[in-house]
PDB file of C-alpha atoms and ligand atoms in Angstrom:
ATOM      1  CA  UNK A   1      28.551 -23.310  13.957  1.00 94.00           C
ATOM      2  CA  UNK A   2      26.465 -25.397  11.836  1.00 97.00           C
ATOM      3  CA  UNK A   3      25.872 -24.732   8.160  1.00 97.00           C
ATOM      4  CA  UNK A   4      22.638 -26.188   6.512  1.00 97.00           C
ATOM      5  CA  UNK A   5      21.332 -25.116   2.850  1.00 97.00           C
ATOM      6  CA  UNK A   6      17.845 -24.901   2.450  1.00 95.00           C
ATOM      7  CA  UNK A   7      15.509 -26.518   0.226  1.00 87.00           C
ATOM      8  CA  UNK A   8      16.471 -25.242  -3.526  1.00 85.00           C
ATOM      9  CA  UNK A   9      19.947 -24.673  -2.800  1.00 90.00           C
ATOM     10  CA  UNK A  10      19.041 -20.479  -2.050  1.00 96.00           C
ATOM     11  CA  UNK A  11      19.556 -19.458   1.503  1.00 98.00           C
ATOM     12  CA  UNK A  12      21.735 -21.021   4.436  1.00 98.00           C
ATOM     13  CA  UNK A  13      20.282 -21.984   8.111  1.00 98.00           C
ATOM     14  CA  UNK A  14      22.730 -21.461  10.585  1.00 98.00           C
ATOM     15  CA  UNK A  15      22.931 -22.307  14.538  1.00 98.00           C
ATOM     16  CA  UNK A  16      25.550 -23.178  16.801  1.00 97.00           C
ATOM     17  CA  UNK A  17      26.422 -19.116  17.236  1.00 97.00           C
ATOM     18  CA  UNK A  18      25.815 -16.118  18.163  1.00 98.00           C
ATOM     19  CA  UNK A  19      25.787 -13.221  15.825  1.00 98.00           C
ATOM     20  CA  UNK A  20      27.094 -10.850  18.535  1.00 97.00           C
ATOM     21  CA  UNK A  21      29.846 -12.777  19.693  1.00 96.00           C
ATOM     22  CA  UNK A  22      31.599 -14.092  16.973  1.00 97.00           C
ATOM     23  CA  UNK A  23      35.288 -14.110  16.601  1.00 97.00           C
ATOM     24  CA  UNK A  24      37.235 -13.088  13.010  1.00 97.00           C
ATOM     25  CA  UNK A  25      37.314 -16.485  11.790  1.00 97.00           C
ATOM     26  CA  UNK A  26      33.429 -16.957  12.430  1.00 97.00           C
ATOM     27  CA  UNK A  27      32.408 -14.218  11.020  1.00 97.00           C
ATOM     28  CA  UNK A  28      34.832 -15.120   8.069  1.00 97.00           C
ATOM     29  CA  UNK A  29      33.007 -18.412   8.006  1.00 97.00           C
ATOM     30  CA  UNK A  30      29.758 -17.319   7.764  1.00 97.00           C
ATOM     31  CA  UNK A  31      30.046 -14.411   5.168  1.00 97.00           C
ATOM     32  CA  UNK A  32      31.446 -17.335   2.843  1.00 97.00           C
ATOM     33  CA  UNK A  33      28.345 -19.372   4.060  1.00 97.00           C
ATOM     34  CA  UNK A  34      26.313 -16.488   2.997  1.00 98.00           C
ATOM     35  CA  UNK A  35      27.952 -15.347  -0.281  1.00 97.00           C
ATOM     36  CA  UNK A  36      27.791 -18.990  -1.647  1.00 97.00           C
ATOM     37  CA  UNK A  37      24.111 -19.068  -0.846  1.00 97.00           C
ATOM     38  CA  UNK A  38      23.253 -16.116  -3.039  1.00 97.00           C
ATOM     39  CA  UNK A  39      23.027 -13.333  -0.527  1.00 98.00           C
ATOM     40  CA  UNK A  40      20.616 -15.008   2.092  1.00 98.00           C
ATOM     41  CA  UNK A  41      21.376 -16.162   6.022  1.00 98.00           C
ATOM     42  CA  UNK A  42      18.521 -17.271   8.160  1.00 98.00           C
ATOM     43  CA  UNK A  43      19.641 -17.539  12.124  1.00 98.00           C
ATOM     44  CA  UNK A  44      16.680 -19.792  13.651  1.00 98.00           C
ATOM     45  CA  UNK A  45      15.601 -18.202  17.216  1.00 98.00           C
ATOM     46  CA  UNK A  46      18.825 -15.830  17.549  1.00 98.00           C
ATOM     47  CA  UNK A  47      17.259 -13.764  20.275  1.00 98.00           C
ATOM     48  CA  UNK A  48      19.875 -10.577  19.694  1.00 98.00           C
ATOM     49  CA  UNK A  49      19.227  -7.674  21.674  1.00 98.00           C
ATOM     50  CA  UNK A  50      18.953  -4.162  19.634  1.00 98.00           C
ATOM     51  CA  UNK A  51      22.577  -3.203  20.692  1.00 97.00           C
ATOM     52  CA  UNK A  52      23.836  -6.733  20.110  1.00 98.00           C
ATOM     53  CA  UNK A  53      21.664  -6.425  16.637  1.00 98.00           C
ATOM     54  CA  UNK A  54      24.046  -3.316  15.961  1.00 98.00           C
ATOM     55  CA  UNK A  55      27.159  -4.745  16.525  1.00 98.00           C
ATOM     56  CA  UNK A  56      26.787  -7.508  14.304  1.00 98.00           C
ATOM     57  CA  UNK A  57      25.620  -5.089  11.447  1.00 98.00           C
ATOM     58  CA  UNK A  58      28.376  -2.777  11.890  1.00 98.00           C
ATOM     59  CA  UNK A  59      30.903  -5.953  11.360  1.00 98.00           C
ATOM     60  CA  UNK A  60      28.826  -6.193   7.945  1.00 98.00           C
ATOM     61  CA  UNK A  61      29.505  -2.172   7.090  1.00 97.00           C
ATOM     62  CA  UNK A  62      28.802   0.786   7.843  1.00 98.00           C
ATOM     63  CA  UNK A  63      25.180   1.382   8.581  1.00 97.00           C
ATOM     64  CA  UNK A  64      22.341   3.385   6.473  1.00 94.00           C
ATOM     65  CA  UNK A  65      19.804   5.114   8.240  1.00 91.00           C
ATOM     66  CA  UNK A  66      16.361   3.881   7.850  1.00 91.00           C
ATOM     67  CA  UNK A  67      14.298   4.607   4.798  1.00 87.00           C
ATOM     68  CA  UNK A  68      11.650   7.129   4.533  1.00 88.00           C
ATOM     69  CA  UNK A  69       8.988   5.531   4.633  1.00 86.00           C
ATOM     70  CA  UNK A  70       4.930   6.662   4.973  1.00 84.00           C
ATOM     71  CA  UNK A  71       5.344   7.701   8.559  1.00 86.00           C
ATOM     72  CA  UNK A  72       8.850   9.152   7.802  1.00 85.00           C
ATOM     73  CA  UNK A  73      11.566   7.715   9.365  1.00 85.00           C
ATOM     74  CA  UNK A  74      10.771   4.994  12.267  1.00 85.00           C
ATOM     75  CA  UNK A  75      13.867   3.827  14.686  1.00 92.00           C
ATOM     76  CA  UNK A  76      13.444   2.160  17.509  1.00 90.00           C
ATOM     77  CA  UNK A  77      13.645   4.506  20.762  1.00 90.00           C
ATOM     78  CA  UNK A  78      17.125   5.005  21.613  1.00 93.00           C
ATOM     79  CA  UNK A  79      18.568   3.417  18.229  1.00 95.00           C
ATOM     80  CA  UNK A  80      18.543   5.787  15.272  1.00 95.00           C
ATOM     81  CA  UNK A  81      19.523   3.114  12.627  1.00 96.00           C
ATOM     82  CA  UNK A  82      17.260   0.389  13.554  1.00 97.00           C
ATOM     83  CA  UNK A  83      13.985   0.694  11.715  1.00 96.00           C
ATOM     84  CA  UNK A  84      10.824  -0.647  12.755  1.00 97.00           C
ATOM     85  CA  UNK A  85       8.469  -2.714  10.774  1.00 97.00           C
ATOM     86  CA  UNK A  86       4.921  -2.627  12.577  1.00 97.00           C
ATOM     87  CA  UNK A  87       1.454  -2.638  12.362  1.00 97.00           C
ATOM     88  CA  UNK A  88       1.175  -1.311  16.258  1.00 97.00           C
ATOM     89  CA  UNK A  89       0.322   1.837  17.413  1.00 96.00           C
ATOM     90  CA  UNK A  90       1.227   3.780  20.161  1.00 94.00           C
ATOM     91  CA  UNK A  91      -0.966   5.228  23.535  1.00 95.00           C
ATOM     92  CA  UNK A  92      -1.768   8.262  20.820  1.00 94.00           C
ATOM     93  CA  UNK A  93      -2.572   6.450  18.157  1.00 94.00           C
ATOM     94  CA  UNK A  94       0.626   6.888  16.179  1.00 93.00           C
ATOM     95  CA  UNK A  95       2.119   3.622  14.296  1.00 94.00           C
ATOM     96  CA  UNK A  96       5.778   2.904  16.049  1.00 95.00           C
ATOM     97  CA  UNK A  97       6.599   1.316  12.790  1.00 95.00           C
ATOM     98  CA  UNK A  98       6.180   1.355   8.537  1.00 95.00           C
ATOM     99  CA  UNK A  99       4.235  -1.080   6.121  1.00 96.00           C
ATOM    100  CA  UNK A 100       1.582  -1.724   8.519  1.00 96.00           C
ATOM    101  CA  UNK A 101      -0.634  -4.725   8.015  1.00 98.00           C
ATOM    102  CA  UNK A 102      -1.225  -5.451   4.380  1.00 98.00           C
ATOM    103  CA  UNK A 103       0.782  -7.198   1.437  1.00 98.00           C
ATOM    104  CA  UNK A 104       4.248  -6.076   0.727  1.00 97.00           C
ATOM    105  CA  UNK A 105       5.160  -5.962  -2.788  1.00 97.00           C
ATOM    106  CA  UNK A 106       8.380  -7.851  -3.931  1.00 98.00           C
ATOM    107  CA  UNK A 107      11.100  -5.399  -3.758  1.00 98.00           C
ATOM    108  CA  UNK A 108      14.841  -5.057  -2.414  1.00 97.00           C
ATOM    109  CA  UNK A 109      15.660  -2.291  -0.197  1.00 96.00           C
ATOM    110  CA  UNK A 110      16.156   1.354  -1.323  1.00 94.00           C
ATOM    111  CA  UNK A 111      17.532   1.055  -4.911  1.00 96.00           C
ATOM    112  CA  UNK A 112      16.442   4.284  -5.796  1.00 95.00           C
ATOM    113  CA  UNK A 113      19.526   5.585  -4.142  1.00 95.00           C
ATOM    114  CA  UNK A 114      22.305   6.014  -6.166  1.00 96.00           C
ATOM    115  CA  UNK A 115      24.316   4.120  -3.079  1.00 96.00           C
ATOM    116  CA  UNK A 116      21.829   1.577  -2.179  1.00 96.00           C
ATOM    117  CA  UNK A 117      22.719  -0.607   1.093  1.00 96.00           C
ATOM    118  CA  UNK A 118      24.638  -3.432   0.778  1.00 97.00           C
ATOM    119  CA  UNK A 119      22.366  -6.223   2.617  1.00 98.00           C
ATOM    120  CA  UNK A 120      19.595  -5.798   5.380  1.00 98.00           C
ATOM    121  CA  UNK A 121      18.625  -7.434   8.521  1.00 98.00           C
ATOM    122  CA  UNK A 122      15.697  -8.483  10.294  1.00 98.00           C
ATOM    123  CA  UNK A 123      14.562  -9.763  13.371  1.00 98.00           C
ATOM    124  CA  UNK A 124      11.065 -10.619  14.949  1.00 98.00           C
ATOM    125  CA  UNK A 125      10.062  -9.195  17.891  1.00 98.00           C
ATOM    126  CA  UNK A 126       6.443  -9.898  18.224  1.00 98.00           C
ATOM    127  CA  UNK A 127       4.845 -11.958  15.115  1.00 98.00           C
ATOM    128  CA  UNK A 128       0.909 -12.698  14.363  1.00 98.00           C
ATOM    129  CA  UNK A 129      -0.414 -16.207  14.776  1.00 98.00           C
ATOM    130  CA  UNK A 130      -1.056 -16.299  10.416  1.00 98.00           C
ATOM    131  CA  UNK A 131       0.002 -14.342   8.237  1.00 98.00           C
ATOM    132  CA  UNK A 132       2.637 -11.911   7.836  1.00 98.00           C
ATOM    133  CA  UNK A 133       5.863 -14.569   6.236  1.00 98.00           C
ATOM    134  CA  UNK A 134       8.888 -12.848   4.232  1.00 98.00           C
ATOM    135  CA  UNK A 135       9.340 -14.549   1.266  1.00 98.00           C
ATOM    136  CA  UNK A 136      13.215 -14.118  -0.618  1.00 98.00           C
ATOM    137  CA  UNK A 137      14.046 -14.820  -4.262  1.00 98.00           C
ATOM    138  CA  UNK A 138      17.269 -15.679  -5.652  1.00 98.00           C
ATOM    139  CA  UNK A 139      18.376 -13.154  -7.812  1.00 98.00           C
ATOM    140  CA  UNK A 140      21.662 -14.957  -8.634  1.00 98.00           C
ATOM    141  CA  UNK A 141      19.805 -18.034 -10.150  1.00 98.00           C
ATOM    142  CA  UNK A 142      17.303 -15.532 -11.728  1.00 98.00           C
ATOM    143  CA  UNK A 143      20.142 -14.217 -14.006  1.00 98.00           C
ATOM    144  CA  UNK A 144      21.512 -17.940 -14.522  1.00 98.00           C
ATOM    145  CA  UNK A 145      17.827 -18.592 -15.883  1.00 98.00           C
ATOM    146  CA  UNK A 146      17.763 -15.884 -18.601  1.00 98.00           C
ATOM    147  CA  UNK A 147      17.668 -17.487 -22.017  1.00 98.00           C
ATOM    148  CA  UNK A 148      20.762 -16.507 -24.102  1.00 97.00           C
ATOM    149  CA  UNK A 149      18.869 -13.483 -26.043  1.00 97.00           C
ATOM    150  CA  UNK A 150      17.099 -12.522 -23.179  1.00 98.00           C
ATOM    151  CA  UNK A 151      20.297 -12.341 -21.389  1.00 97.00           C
ATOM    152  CA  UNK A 152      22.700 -10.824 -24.546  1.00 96.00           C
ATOM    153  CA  UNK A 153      19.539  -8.198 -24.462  1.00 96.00           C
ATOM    154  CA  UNK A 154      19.553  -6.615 -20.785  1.00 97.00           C
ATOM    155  CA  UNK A 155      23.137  -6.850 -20.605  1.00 95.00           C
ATOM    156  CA  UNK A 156      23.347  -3.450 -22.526  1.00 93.00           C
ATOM    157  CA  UNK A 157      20.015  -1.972 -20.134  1.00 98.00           C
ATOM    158  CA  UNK A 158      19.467   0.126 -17.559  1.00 98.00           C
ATOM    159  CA  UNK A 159      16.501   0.527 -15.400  1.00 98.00           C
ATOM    160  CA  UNK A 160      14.741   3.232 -13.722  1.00 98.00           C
ATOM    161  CA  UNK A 161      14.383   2.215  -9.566  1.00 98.00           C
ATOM    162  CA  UNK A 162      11.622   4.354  -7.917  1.00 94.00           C
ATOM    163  CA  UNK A 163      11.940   5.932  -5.165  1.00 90.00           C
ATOM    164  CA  UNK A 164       7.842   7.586  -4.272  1.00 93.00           C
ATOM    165  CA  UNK A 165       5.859   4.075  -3.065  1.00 93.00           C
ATOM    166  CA  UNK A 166       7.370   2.121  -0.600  1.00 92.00           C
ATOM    167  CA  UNK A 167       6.418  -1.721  -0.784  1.00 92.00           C
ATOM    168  CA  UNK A 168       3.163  -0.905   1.095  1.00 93.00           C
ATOM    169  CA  UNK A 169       1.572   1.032  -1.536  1.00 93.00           C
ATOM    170  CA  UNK A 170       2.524   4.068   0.649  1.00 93.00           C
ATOM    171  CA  UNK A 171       3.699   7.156  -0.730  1.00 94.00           C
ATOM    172  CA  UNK A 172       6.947   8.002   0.935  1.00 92.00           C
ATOM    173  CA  UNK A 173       6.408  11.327   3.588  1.00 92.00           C
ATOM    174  CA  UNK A 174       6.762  14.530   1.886  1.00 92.00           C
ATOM    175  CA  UNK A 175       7.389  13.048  -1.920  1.00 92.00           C
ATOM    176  CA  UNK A 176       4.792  13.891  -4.812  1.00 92.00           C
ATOM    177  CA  UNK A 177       2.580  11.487  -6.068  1.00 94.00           C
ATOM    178  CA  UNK A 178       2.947  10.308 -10.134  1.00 94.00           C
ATOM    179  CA  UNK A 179       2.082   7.287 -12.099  1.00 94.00           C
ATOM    180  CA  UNK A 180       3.808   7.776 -15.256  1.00 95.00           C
ATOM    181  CA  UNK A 181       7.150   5.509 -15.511  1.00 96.00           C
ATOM    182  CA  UNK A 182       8.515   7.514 -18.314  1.00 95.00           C
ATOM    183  CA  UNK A 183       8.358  10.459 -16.407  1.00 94.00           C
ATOM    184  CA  UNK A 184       8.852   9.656 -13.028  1.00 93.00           C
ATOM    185  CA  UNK A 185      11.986  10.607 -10.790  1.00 92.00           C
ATOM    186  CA  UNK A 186      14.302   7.848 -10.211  1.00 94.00           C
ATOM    187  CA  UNK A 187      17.783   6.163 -10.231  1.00 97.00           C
ATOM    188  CA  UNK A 188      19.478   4.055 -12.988  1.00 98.00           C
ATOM    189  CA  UNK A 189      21.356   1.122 -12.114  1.00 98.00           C
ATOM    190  CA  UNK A 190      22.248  -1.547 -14.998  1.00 98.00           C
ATOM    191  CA  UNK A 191      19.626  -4.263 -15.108  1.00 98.00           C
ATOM    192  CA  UNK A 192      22.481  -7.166 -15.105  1.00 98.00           C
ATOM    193  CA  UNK A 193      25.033  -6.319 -12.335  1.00 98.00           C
ATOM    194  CA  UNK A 194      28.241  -7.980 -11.276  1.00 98.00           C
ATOM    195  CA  UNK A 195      28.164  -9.020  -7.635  1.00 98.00           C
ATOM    196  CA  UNK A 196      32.533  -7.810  -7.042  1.00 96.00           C
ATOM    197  CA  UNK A 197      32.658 -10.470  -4.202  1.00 95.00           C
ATOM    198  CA  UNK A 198      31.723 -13.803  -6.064  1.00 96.00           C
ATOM    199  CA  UNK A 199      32.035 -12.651  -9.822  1.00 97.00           C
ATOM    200  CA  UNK A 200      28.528 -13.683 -10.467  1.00 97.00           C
ATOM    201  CA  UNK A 201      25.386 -12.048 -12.215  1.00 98.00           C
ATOM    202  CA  UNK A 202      22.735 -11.000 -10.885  1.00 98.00           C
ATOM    203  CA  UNK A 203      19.379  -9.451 -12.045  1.00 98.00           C
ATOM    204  CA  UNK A 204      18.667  -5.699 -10.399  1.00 98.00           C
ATOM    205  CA  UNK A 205      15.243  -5.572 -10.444  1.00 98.00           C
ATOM    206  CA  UNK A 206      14.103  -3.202  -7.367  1.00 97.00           C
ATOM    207  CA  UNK A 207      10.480  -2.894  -7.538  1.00 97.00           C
ATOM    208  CA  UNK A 208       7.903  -2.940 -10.032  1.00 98.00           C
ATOM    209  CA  UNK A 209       5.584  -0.022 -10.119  1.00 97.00           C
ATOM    210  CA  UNK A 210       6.852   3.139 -12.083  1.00 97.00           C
ATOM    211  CA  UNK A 211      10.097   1.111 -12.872  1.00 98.00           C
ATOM    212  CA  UNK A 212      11.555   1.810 -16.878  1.00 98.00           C
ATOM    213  CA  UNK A 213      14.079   0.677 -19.081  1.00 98.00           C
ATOM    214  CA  UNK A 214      15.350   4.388 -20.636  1.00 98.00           C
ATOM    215  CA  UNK A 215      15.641   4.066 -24.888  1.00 97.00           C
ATOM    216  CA  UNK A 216      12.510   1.463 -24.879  1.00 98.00           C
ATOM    217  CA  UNK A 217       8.611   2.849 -25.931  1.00 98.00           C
ATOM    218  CA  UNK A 218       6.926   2.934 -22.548  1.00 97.00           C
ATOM    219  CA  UNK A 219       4.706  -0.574 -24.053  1.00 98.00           C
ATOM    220  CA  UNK A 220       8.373  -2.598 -24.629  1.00 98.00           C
ATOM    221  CA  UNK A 221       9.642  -1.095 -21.350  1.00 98.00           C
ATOM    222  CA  UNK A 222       6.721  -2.845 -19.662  1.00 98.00           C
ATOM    223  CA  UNK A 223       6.347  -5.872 -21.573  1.00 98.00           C
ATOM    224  CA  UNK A 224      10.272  -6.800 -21.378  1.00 98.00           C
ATOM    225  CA  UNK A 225       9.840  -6.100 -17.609  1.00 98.00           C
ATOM    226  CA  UNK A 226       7.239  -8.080 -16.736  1.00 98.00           C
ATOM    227  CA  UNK A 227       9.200 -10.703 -18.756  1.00 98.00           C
ATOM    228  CA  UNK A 228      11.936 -10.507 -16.695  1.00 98.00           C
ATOM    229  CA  UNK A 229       9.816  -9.978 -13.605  1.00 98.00           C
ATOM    230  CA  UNK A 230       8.409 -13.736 -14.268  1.00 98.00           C
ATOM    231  CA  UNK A 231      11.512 -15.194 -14.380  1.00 98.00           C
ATOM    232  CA  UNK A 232      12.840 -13.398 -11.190  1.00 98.00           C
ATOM    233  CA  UNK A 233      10.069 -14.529  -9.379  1.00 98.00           C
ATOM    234  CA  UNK A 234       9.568 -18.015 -10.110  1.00 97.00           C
ATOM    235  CA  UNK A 235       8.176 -20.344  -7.310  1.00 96.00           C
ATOM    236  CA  UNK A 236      11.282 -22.586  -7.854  1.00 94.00           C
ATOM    237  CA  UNK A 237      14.103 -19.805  -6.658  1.00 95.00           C
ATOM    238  CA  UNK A 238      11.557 -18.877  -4.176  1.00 97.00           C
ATOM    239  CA  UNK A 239      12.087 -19.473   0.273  1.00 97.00           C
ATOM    240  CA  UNK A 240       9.350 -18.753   2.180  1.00 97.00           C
ATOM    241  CA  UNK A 241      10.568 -17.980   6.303  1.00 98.00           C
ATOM    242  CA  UNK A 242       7.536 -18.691   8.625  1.00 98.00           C
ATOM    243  CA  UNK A 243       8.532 -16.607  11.015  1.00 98.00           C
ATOM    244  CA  UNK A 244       9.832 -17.512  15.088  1.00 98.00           C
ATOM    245  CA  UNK A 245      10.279 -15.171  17.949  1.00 98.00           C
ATOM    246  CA  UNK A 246      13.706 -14.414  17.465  1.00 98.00           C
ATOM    247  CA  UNK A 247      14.524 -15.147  14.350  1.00 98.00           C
ATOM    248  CA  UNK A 248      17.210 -13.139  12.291  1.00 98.00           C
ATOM    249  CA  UNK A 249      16.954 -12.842   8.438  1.00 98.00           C
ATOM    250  CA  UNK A 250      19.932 -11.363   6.847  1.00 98.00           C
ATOM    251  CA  UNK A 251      19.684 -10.770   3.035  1.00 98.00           C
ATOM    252  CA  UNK A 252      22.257  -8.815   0.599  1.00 98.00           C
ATOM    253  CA  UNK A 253      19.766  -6.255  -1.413  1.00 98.00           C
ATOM    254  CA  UNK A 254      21.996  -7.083  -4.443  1.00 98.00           C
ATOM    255  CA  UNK A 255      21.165 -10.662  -5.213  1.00 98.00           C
ATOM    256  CA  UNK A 256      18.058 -11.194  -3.827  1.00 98.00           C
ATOM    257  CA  UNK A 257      13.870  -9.488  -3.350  1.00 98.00           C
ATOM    258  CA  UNK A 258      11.934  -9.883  -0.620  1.00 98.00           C
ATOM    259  CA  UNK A 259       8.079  -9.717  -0.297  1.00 98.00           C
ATOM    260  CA  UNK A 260       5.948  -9.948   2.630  1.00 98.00           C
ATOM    261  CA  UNK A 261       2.374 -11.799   3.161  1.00 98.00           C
ATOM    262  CA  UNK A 262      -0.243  -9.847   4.803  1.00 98.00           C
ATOM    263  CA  UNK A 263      -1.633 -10.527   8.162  1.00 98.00           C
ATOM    264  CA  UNK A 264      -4.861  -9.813  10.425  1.00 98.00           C
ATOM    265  CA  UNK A 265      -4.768  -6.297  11.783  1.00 98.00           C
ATOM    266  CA  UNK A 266      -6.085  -7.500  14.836  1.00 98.00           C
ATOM    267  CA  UNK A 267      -2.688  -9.156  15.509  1.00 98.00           C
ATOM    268  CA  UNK A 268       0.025  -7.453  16.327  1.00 98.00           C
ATOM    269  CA  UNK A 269       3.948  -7.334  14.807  1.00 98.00           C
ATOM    270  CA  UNK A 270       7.024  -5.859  15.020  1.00 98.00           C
ATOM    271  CA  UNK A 271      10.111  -6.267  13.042  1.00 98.00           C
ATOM    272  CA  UNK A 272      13.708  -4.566  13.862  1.00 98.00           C
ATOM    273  CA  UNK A 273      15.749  -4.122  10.758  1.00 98.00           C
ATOM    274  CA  UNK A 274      18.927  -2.766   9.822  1.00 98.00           C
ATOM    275  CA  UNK A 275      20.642  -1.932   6.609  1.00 97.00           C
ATOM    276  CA  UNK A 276      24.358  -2.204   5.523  1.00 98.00           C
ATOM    277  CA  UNK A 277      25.656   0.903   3.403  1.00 97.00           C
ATOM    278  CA  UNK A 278      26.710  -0.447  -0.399  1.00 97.00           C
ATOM    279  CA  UNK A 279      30.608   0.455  -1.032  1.00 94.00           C
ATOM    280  CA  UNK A 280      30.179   0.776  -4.432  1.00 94.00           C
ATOM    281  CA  UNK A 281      27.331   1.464  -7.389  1.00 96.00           C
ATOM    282  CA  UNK A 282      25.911  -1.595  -8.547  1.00 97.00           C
ATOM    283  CA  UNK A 283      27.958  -1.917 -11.658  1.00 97.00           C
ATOM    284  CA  UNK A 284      26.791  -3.798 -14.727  1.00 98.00           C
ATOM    285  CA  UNK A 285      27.908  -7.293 -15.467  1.00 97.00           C
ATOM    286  CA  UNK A 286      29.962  -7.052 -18.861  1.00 84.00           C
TER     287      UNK A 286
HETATM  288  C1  LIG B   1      12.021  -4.838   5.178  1.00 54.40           C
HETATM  289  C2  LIG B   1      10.811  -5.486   4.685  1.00 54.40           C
HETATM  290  C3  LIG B   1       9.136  -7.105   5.237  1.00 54.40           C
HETATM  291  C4  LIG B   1       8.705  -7.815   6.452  1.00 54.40           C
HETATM  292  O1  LIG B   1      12.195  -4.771   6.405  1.00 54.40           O
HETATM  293  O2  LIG B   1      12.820  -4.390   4.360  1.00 54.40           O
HETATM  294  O3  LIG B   1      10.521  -5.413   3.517  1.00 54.40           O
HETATM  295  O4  LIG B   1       8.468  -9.011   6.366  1.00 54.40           O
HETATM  296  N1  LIG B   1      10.123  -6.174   5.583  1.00 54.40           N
HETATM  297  O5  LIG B   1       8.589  -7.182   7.490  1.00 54.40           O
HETATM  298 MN1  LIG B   2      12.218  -4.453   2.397  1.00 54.40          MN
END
């Protein structure tokens, strides 16, 4: 197994194994790997199958089942937890698959649970010619990067995660529409949280729209977020994957965001993810 950090010190590439065959001490070995890369593992051309895809994630955790996204919930046929990202659509027209083909907004996965999963994976199955990268920000080094006030001042903070849009813009299948942040359903988790495994900070941002910070005017709510928002996603603690066939992202929801670049409709992809159930409430770093 061969370990190399990526550009900026965020992320690990790793080769020399396969995910689905990996003894105790490998697997050992590469959640250290991971951990001391802030929460992200990128497996160049790993070519799993779907049930190898589940092994591996069960090894990880327990599994979630998908999220609901604008068509619902979309698994892959015969596998109930793996959800499909796609733009395709089936002989009637139906898309096998969520976010379609446009921009997805920086986000982590499904922090407007109270329980939200633990770290997600992703593999490509069929990816466009342009278009359509994952990009990851480091989370870890976003909290590192506070200035001391800044810091000293969201230690004490909570913030609303929202659970109607998806990162598409969609509104999630059967959930009512709103646009007020104040008044919005959603989950609190602190805004500073303390990753148990490591001992380190990290900033809990979720997602943007219709997010709030509870005791703050709705104008220092936004204006402290989009403060914090700036730092999080700053180009430097940024890694861009251009994706491969095969490839296998595997990112803990805790310490880093994702977004994903658009692509041209006429192209098609399709993404297999699954997602690792959290053990415990993101508690706040004290
Ligand atoms: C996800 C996700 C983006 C992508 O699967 O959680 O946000 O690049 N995917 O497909
Ligand atoms: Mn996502």
């Amino acid at each position: 197994m061969q370990c190399e950090t990526m550009a900026g010190g965020f992320g690990v590439s790793i080769t020399g194994v396969r995910v689905d065959a990996l003894d105790d001490a490998g697997l050992a070995a590469l959640l250290g790997a991971w951990r001391a890369h802030h929460g992200l593992m990128v497996f160049p051309r790993q070519q799993v199958s779907d049930a190898g895809l589940l092994a591996f994630s069960r090894r990880l955790g327990e599994l979630d089942l998908p999220p609901n996204q604008e068509n619902g919930r979309q698994s892959a046929p015969g596998f109930p937890e793996i959800y499909v990202v796609s733009n395709i659509k089936d002989a009637a027209g139906a898309p096998i698959g969520a976010l379609g083909d446009g921009e997805a907004v920086w986000h982590t996965d499904m922090s407007y649970a109270a329980l939200p999963p633990l770290a997600s994976m992703l593999t490509a199955r069929e990816i466009p010619a342009s278009g359509g990268s994952t990009w990851f920000c480091d989370m870890v080094a976003a909290a590192a990067a506070l200035p001391a006030d800044l810091r000293a001042r969201v230690a004490g903070l909570q913030v609303k995660h929202d659970g109607t849009y998806n990162s598409g813009g969609y509104l999630r299948k059967g959930v009512v529409a709103t646009d007020d942040p104040v008044t919005a359903p959603g989950t609190l988790h602190p805004l500073l949280v303390r990753i148990p495994e490591t001992g380190q900070a990290s900033l809990y941002l979720g997602r943007r729209r219709l997010a709030y910070i509870p005791g703050l005017s709705r104008a220092d709510s936004e204006a402290l977020l989009d403060q914090l928002w700036e730092i999080a996603t700053d180009p430097r603690r940024v890694y861009k994957h251009q994706w491969q066939l095969g490839d296998l992202v595997v990112w803990d929801n805790r310490t880093t965001m994702h977004r994903r670049d658009p692509f041209p409709p006429s192209e098609r992809r399709r993404m297999h993810r699954t997602q690792i159930k959290g053990t415990a409430a993101p508690a706040p770093f004290a």
